[in-house]
PDB file of C-alpha atoms in Angstrom:
ATOM      1  CA  MET A 102      28.730-116.413 -29.005  1.00  0.00           C
ATOM      2  CA  SER A 103      30.389-114.030 -31.130  1.00  0.00           C
ATOM      3  CA  SER A 104      29.546-110.401 -32.334  1.00  0.00           C
ATOM      4  CA  HIS A 105      29.356-108.846 -35.556  1.00  0.00           C
ATOM      5  CA  CYS A 106      31.754-106.289 -36.765  1.00  0.00           C
ATOM      6  CA  MET A 107      32.018-103.516 -39.270  1.00  0.00           C
ATOM      7  CA  ALA A 108      34.440-105.430 -41.828  1.00  0.00           C
ATOM      8  CA  ALA A 109      32.132-107.621 -41.803  1.00  0.00           C
ATOM      9  CA  ASP A 110      30.321-105.238 -43.642  1.00  0.00           C
ATOM     10  CA  ALA A 111      32.991-103.781 -46.091  1.00  0.00           C
ATOM     11  CA  GLY A 112      32.056-106.759 -48.858  1.00  0.00           C
ATOM     12  CA  PRO A 113      33.285-110.010 -50.311  1.00  0.00           C
ATOM     13  CA  ASP A 114      37.552-110.226 -48.705  1.00  0.00           C
ATOM     14  CA  HIS A 115      39.264-112.790 -51.518  1.00  0.00           C
ATOM     15  CA  ASP A 116      41.738-113.577 -49.102  1.00  0.00           C
ATOM     16  CA  LEU A 117      39.583-114.825 -46.487  1.00  0.00           C
ATOM     17  CA  ASN A 118      37.706-116.609 -49.048  1.00  0.00           C
ATOM     18  CA  ARG A 119      40.162-118.723 -50.199  1.00  0.00           C
ATOM     19  CA  LEU A 120      41.143-119.126 -46.403  1.00  0.00           C
ATOM     20  CA  TYR A 121      38.357-120.049 -45.146  1.00  0.00           C
ATOM     21  CA  ARG A 122      37.261-122.600 -47.757  1.00  0.00           C
ATOM     22  CA  ASP A 123      41.056-123.549 -48.336  1.00  0.00           C
ATOM     23  CA  ASN A 124      40.806-124.184 -43.336  1.00  0.00           C
ATOM     24  CA  HIS A 125      37.366-123.998 -42.399  1.00  0.00           C
ATOM     25  CA  ARG A 126      37.001-128.678 -42.283  1.00  0.00           C
ATOM     26  CA  TRP A 127      39.827-128.613 -40.648  1.00  0.00           C
ATOM     27  CA  LEU A 128      39.364-126.302 -38.059  1.00  0.00           C
ATOM     28  CA  GLN A 129      36.564-127.382 -37.559  1.00  0.00           C
ATOM     29  CA  ASP A 130      38.199-130.780 -37.155  1.00  0.00           C
ATOM     30  CA  LEU A 131      41.014-129.730 -34.668  1.00  0.00           C
ATOM     31  CA  LEU A 132      37.326-127.742 -32.746  1.00  0.00           C
ATOM     32  CA  ARG A 133      35.659-131.113 -32.487  1.00  0.00           C
ATOM     33  CA  ARG A 134      38.585-132.729 -31.443  1.00  0.00           C
ATOM     34  CA  LYS A 135      39.771-130.242 -28.754  1.00  0.00           C
ATOM     35  CA  LEU A 136      35.826-129.835 -27.841  1.00  0.00           C
ATOM     36  CA  GLY A 137      35.764-133.629 -26.816  1.00  0.00           C
ATOM     37  CA  GLY A 138      33.503-133.977 -30.302  1.00  0.00           C
ATOM     38  CA  ASP A 139      31.174-131.333 -29.559  1.00  0.00           C
ATOM     39  CA  ALA A 140      30.494-131.415 -33.302  1.00  0.00           C
ATOM     40  CA  ASP A 141      28.480-128.190 -32.348  1.00  0.00           C
ATOM     41  CA  ASN A 142      30.323-125.677 -30.146  1.00  0.00           C
ATOM     42  CA  ALA A 143      32.896-127.093 -32.685  1.00  0.00           C
ATOM     43  CA  ALA A 144      30.772-125.462 -35.859  1.00  0.00           C
ATOM     44  CA  ASP A 145      30.624-122.006 -33.817  1.00  0.00           C
ATOM     45  CA  LEU A 146      33.407-121.742 -32.855  1.00  0.00           C
ATOM     46  CA  ALA A 147      35.154-121.779 -36.117  1.00  0.00           C
ATOM     47  CA  HIS A 148      32.859-119.456 -37.335  1.00  0.00           C
ATOM     48  CA  ASP A 149      33.526-117.623 -34.729  1.00  0.00           C
ATOM     49  CA  VAL A 150      37.381-117.367 -35.489  1.00  0.00           C
ATOM     50  CA  PHE A 151      36.706-116.482 -39.074  1.00  0.00           C
ATOM     51  CA  GLU A 152      34.785-114.102 -37.560  1.00  0.00           C
ATOM     52  CA  ARG A 153      37.807-112.512 -35.102  1.00  0.00           C
ATOM     53  CA  ILE A 154      40.030-112.756 -38.403  1.00  0.00           C
ATOM     54  CA  LEU A 155      37.902-110.336 -40.673  1.00  0.00           C
ATOM     55  CA  CYS A 156      36.764-107.871 -37.907  1.00  0.00           C
ATOM     56  CA  ALA A 157      40.811-107.867 -37.177  1.00  0.00           C
ATOM     57  CA  GLY A 158      41.437-107.416 -41.093  1.00  0.00           C
ATOM     58  CA  SER A 159      45.012-108.804 -41.814  1.00  0.00           C
ATOM     59  CA  VAL A 160      44.244-111.935 -44.102  1.00  0.00           C
ATOM     60  CA  ALA A 161      46.464-110.557 -46.697  1.00  0.00           C
ATOM     61  CA  SER A 162      49.429-110.803 -44.079  1.00  0.00           C
ATOM     62  CA  VAL A 163      48.669-114.508 -42.932  1.00  0.00           C
ATOM     63  CA  ARG A 164      51.899-116.627 -44.139  1.00  0.00           C
ATOM     64  CA  GLU A 165      51.289-119.852 -42.010  1.00  0.00           C
ATOM     65  CA  PRO A 166      47.226-119.950 -42.376  1.00  0.00           C
ATOM     66  CA  ARG A 167      46.797-123.236 -40.077  1.00  0.00           C
ATOM     67  CA  ALA A 168      49.220-122.099 -37.541  1.00  0.00           C
ATOM     68  CA  TYR A 169      47.280-118.578 -37.617  1.00  0.00           C
ATOM     69  CA  LEU A 170      43.950-120.489 -37.284  1.00  0.00           C
ATOM     70  CA  THR A 171      44.926-122.374 -34.568  1.00  0.00           C
ATOM     71  CA  THR A 172      45.979-119.840 -32.549  1.00  0.00           C
ATOM     72  CA  VAL A 173      42.632-117.807 -32.969  1.00  0.00           C
ATOM     73  CA  ALA A 174      40.608-120.719 -32.166  1.00  0.00           C
ATOM     74  CA  ALA A 175      42.903-121.340 -29.077  1.00  0.00           C
ATOM     75  CA  ARG A 176      42.399-118.033 -27.836  1.00  0.00           C
ATOM     76  CA  LEU A 177      38.883-118.059 -28.031  1.00  0.00           C
ATOM     77  CA  THR A 178      38.091-122.097 -27.599  1.00  0.00           C
ATOM     78  CA  ALA A 179      40.214-121.119 -23.849  1.00  0.00           C
ATOM     79  CA  ASN A 180      37.025-118.127 -24.106  1.00  0.00           C
ATOM     80  CA  TYR A 181      34.555-121.041 -24.171  1.00  0.00           C
ATOM     81  CA  TYR A 182      35.755-123.141 -21.030  1.00  0.00           C
ATOM     82  CA  ARG A 183      36.602-120.009 -19.206  1.00  0.00           C
ATOM     83  CA  ARG A 184      32.765-119.142 -20.084  1.00  0.00           C
ATOM     84  CA  LEU A 185      31.663-122.951 -19.103  1.00  0.00           C
ATOM     85  CA  ALA A 186      33.463-122.218 -15.334  1.00  0.00           C
ATOM     86  CA  LEU A 187      31.536-119.304 -14.947  1.00  0.00           C
ATOM     87  CA  GLU A 188      28.628-120.821 -15.335  1.00  0.00           C
ATOM     88  CA  ARG A 189      28.302-123.396 -13.880  1.00  0.00           C
ATOM     89  CA  SER A 190      30.314-121.424 -10.737  1.00  0.00           C
ATOM     90  CA  TYR A 191      27.024-118.855 -11.388  1.00  0.00           C
ATOM     91  CA  LEU A 192      24.702-121.776 -11.256  1.00  0.00           C
ATOM     92  CA  GLN A 193      25.979-123.200  -8.356  1.00  0.00           C
ATOM     93  CA  ALA A 194      25.569-120.447  -5.884  1.00  0.00           C
ATOM     94  CA  LEU A 195      22.012-119.945  -7.615  1.00  0.00           C
ATOM     95  CA  ALA A 196      21.277-122.950  -6.164  1.00  0.00           C
ATOM     96  CA  SER A 197      21.635-122.362  -2.814  1.00  0.00           C
ATOM     97  CA  GLN A 198      18.911-119.458  -2.895  1.00  0.00           C
ATOM     98  CA  PRO A 199      15.457-119.982  -1.578  1.00  0.00           C
ATOM     99  CA  ASP A 200      13.035-120.128  -5.068  1.00  0.00           C
ATOM    100  CA  ALA A 201      11.992-117.274  -3.943  1.00  0.00           C
ATOM    101  CA  VAL A 202      14.812-114.807  -5.394  1.00  0.00           C
ATOM    102  CA  GLN A 203      15.923-117.119  -8.577  1.00  0.00           C
ATOM    103  CA  PRO A 204      16.761-114.782 -11.303  1.00  0.00           C
ATOM    104  CA  SER A 205      15.203-115.520 -14.864  1.00  0.00           C
ATOM    105  CA  GLU A 206      16.209-117.930 -17.617  1.00  0.00           C
ATOM    106  CA  GLU A 207      16.946-114.095 -19.458  1.00  0.00           C
ATOM    107  CA  GLU A 208      18.504-112.374 -16.504  1.00  0.00           C
ATOM    108  CA  ARG A 209      20.489-115.650 -15.934  1.00  0.00           C
ATOM    109  CA  ALA A 210      21.980-115.339 -19.443  1.00  0.00           C
ATOM    110  CA  LEU A 211      22.399-111.613 -19.105  1.00  0.00           C
ATOM    111  CA  VAL A 212      24.535-112.375 -15.589  1.00  0.00           C
ATOM    112  CA  VAL A 213      26.475-114.742 -17.600  1.00  0.00           C
ATOM    113  CA  GLU A 214      27.435-112.578 -21.016  1.00  0.00           C
ATOM    114  CA  ALA A 215      28.587-109.971 -18.100  1.00  0.00           C
ATOM    115  CA  LEU A 216      30.672-112.214 -16.204  1.00  0.00           C
ATOM    116  CA  SER A 217      31.994-113.549 -19.316  1.00  0.00           C
ATOM    117  CA  ALA A 218      33.006-110.288 -20.617  1.00  0.00           C
ATOM    118  CA  ILE A 219      34.686-109.365 -17.235  1.00  0.00           C
ATOM    119  CA  SER A 220      36.904-112.616 -17.448  1.00  0.00           C
ATOM    120  CA  ARG A 221      37.695-111.663 -20.850  1.00  0.00           C
ATOM    121  CA  VAL A 222      38.748-107.820 -19.234  1.00  0.00           C
ATOM    122  CA  LEU A 223      40.320-109.266 -16.733  1.00  0.00           C
ATOM    123  CA  ALA A 224      42.684-112.168 -18.595  1.00  0.00           C
ATOM    124  CA  ASP A 225      44.026-109.535 -20.836  1.00  0.00           C
ATOM    125  CA  LEU A 226      45.555-108.129 -17.371  1.00  0.00           C
ATOM    126  CA  PRO A 227      49.217-109.047 -16.303  1.00  0.00           C
ATOM    127  CA  ALA A 228      49.037-111.965 -13.804  1.00  0.00           C
ATOM    128  CA  ARG A 229      50.412-109.526 -10.551  1.00  0.00           C
ATOM    129  CA  ALA A 230      48.213-106.169 -11.844  1.00  0.00           C
ATOM    130  CA  ARG A 231      44.827-108.354 -12.273  1.00  0.00           C
ATOM    131  CA  SER A 232      45.671-110.489  -8.867  1.00  0.00           C
ATOM    132  CA  ILE A 233      45.995-107.011  -7.032  1.00  0.00           C
ATOM    133  CA  PHE A 234      43.151-105.450  -8.535  1.00  0.00           C
ATOM    134  CA  LEU A 235      41.260-108.552  -8.030  1.00  0.00           C
ATOM    135  CA  MET A 236      42.466-108.135  -4.404  1.00  0.00           C
ATOM    136  CA  ALA A 237      41.179-104.438  -4.204  1.00  0.00           C
ATOM    137  CA  GLN A 238      37.876-104.654  -6.050  1.00  0.00           C
ATOM    138  CA  LEU A 239      36.171-107.827  -4.407  1.00  0.00           C
ATOM    139  CA  GLU A 240      37.884-108.655  -1.222  1.00  0.00           C
ATOM    140  CA  GLY A 241      37.990-105.148   0.123  1.00  0.00           C
ATOM    141  CA  MET A 242      41.660-105.145   0.716  1.00  0.00           C
ATOM    142  CA  SER A 243      43.503-101.623   1.212  1.00  0.00           C
ATOM    143  CA  TYR A 244      46.325-101.033  -0.725  1.00  0.00           C
ATOM    144  CA  ARG A 245      48.770-101.562   2.075  1.00  0.00           C
ATOM    145  CA  GLU A 246      47.397-104.922   3.021  1.00  0.00           C
ATOM    146  CA  ILE A 247      47.386-105.814  -0.454  1.00  0.00           C
ATOM    147  CA  ALA A 248      51.609-104.567  -1.085  1.00  0.00           C
ATOM    148  CA  GLY A 249      51.753-106.912   2.182  1.00  0.00           C
ATOM    149  CA  HIS A 250      50.351-110.079   1.924  1.00  0.00           C
ATOM    150  CA  MET A 251      52.150-109.957  -1.750  1.00  0.00           C
ATOM    151  CA  LYS A 252      55.563-108.681  -0.108  1.00  0.00           C
ATOM    152  CA  LEU A 253      55.307-105.485  -3.033  1.00  0.00           C
ATOM    153  CA  THR A 254      56.051-102.350  -2.488  1.00  0.00           C
ATOM    154  CA  LEU A 255      53.294 -99.722  -1.950  1.00  0.00           C
ATOM    155  CA  ASN A 256      54.285 -98.087  -4.534  1.00  0.00           C
ATOM    156  CA  VAL A 257      53.586-101.336  -6.877  1.00  0.00           C
ATOM    157  CA  VAL A 258      50.443-101.841  -6.655  1.00  0.00           C
ATOM    158  CA  GLN A 259      50.002 -98.228  -7.589  1.00  0.00           C
ATOM    159  CA  LYS A 260      50.924 -99.036 -10.096  1.00  0.00           C
ATOM    160  CA  ASP A 261      49.562-101.806 -10.943  1.00  0.00           C
ATOM    161  CA  MET A 262      45.937-100.824 -10.070  1.00  0.00           C
ATOM    162  CA  VAL A 263      46.387 -97.640 -11.876  1.00  0.00           C
ATOM    163  CA  LYS A 264      47.259-100.416 -15.287  1.00  0.00           C
ATOM    164  CA  ALA A 265      44.329-101.871 -14.187  1.00  0.00           C
ATOM    165  CA  ILE A 266      42.343 -99.144 -13.643  1.00  0.00           C
ATOM    166  CA  ALA A 267      43.057 -97.729 -16.974  1.00  0.00           C
ATOM    167  CA  HIS A 268      42.658-101.246 -18.758  1.00  0.00           C
ATOM    168  CA  CYS A 269      39.091-101.813 -17.490  1.00  0.00           C
ATOM    169  CA  TYR A 270      38.128 -98.426 -19.002  1.00  0.00           C
ATOM    170  CA  GLN A 271      39.372 -98.888 -22.051  1.00  0.00           C
ATOM    171  CA  ALA A 272      37.737-102.757 -22.541  1.00  0.00           C
ATOM    172  CA  VAL A 273      34.666-100.163 -21.561  1.00  0.00           C
ATOM    173  CA  TYR A 274      35.226 -96.885 -23.503  1.00  0.00           C
ATOM    174  CA  ALA A 275      37.388 -97.973 -26.030  1.00  0.00           C
TER     175      ALA A 275
END
């Protein structure tokens, strides 16, 4: 679920150790409740929360640890559920395909991971820019068609597409 960050190699962080020691069990219990009793995924997400905090390097500035942990956990939980929904949709689409074109388990995992990454990038866009981007890219609509459909000016559609494309570029190449 998580990725390794360079900050993790920087050595022990006493503030993070204290944050972890004082709040790990509480956070894991909170996540288990949010995940309907799923202790294994709660443990994974709790680990991911602390890894995210370590990578951000922001432990020393945390004034309200549980509020901060709750916010990070809520974002990761939303990503978890978004990933599950994508995986379900993908598997439903695969079920309608003949057996001869079914991908291997490894190919399925790679596709689900790619879809999750795309979803995370698009989730960071403002709603209007995301909608415009998806209409252009997935539905093949022209900017003029999007402008008419969304009751916007062509200029607004063009500016939002520039923002969306720049955001995607930044996510891939940053």
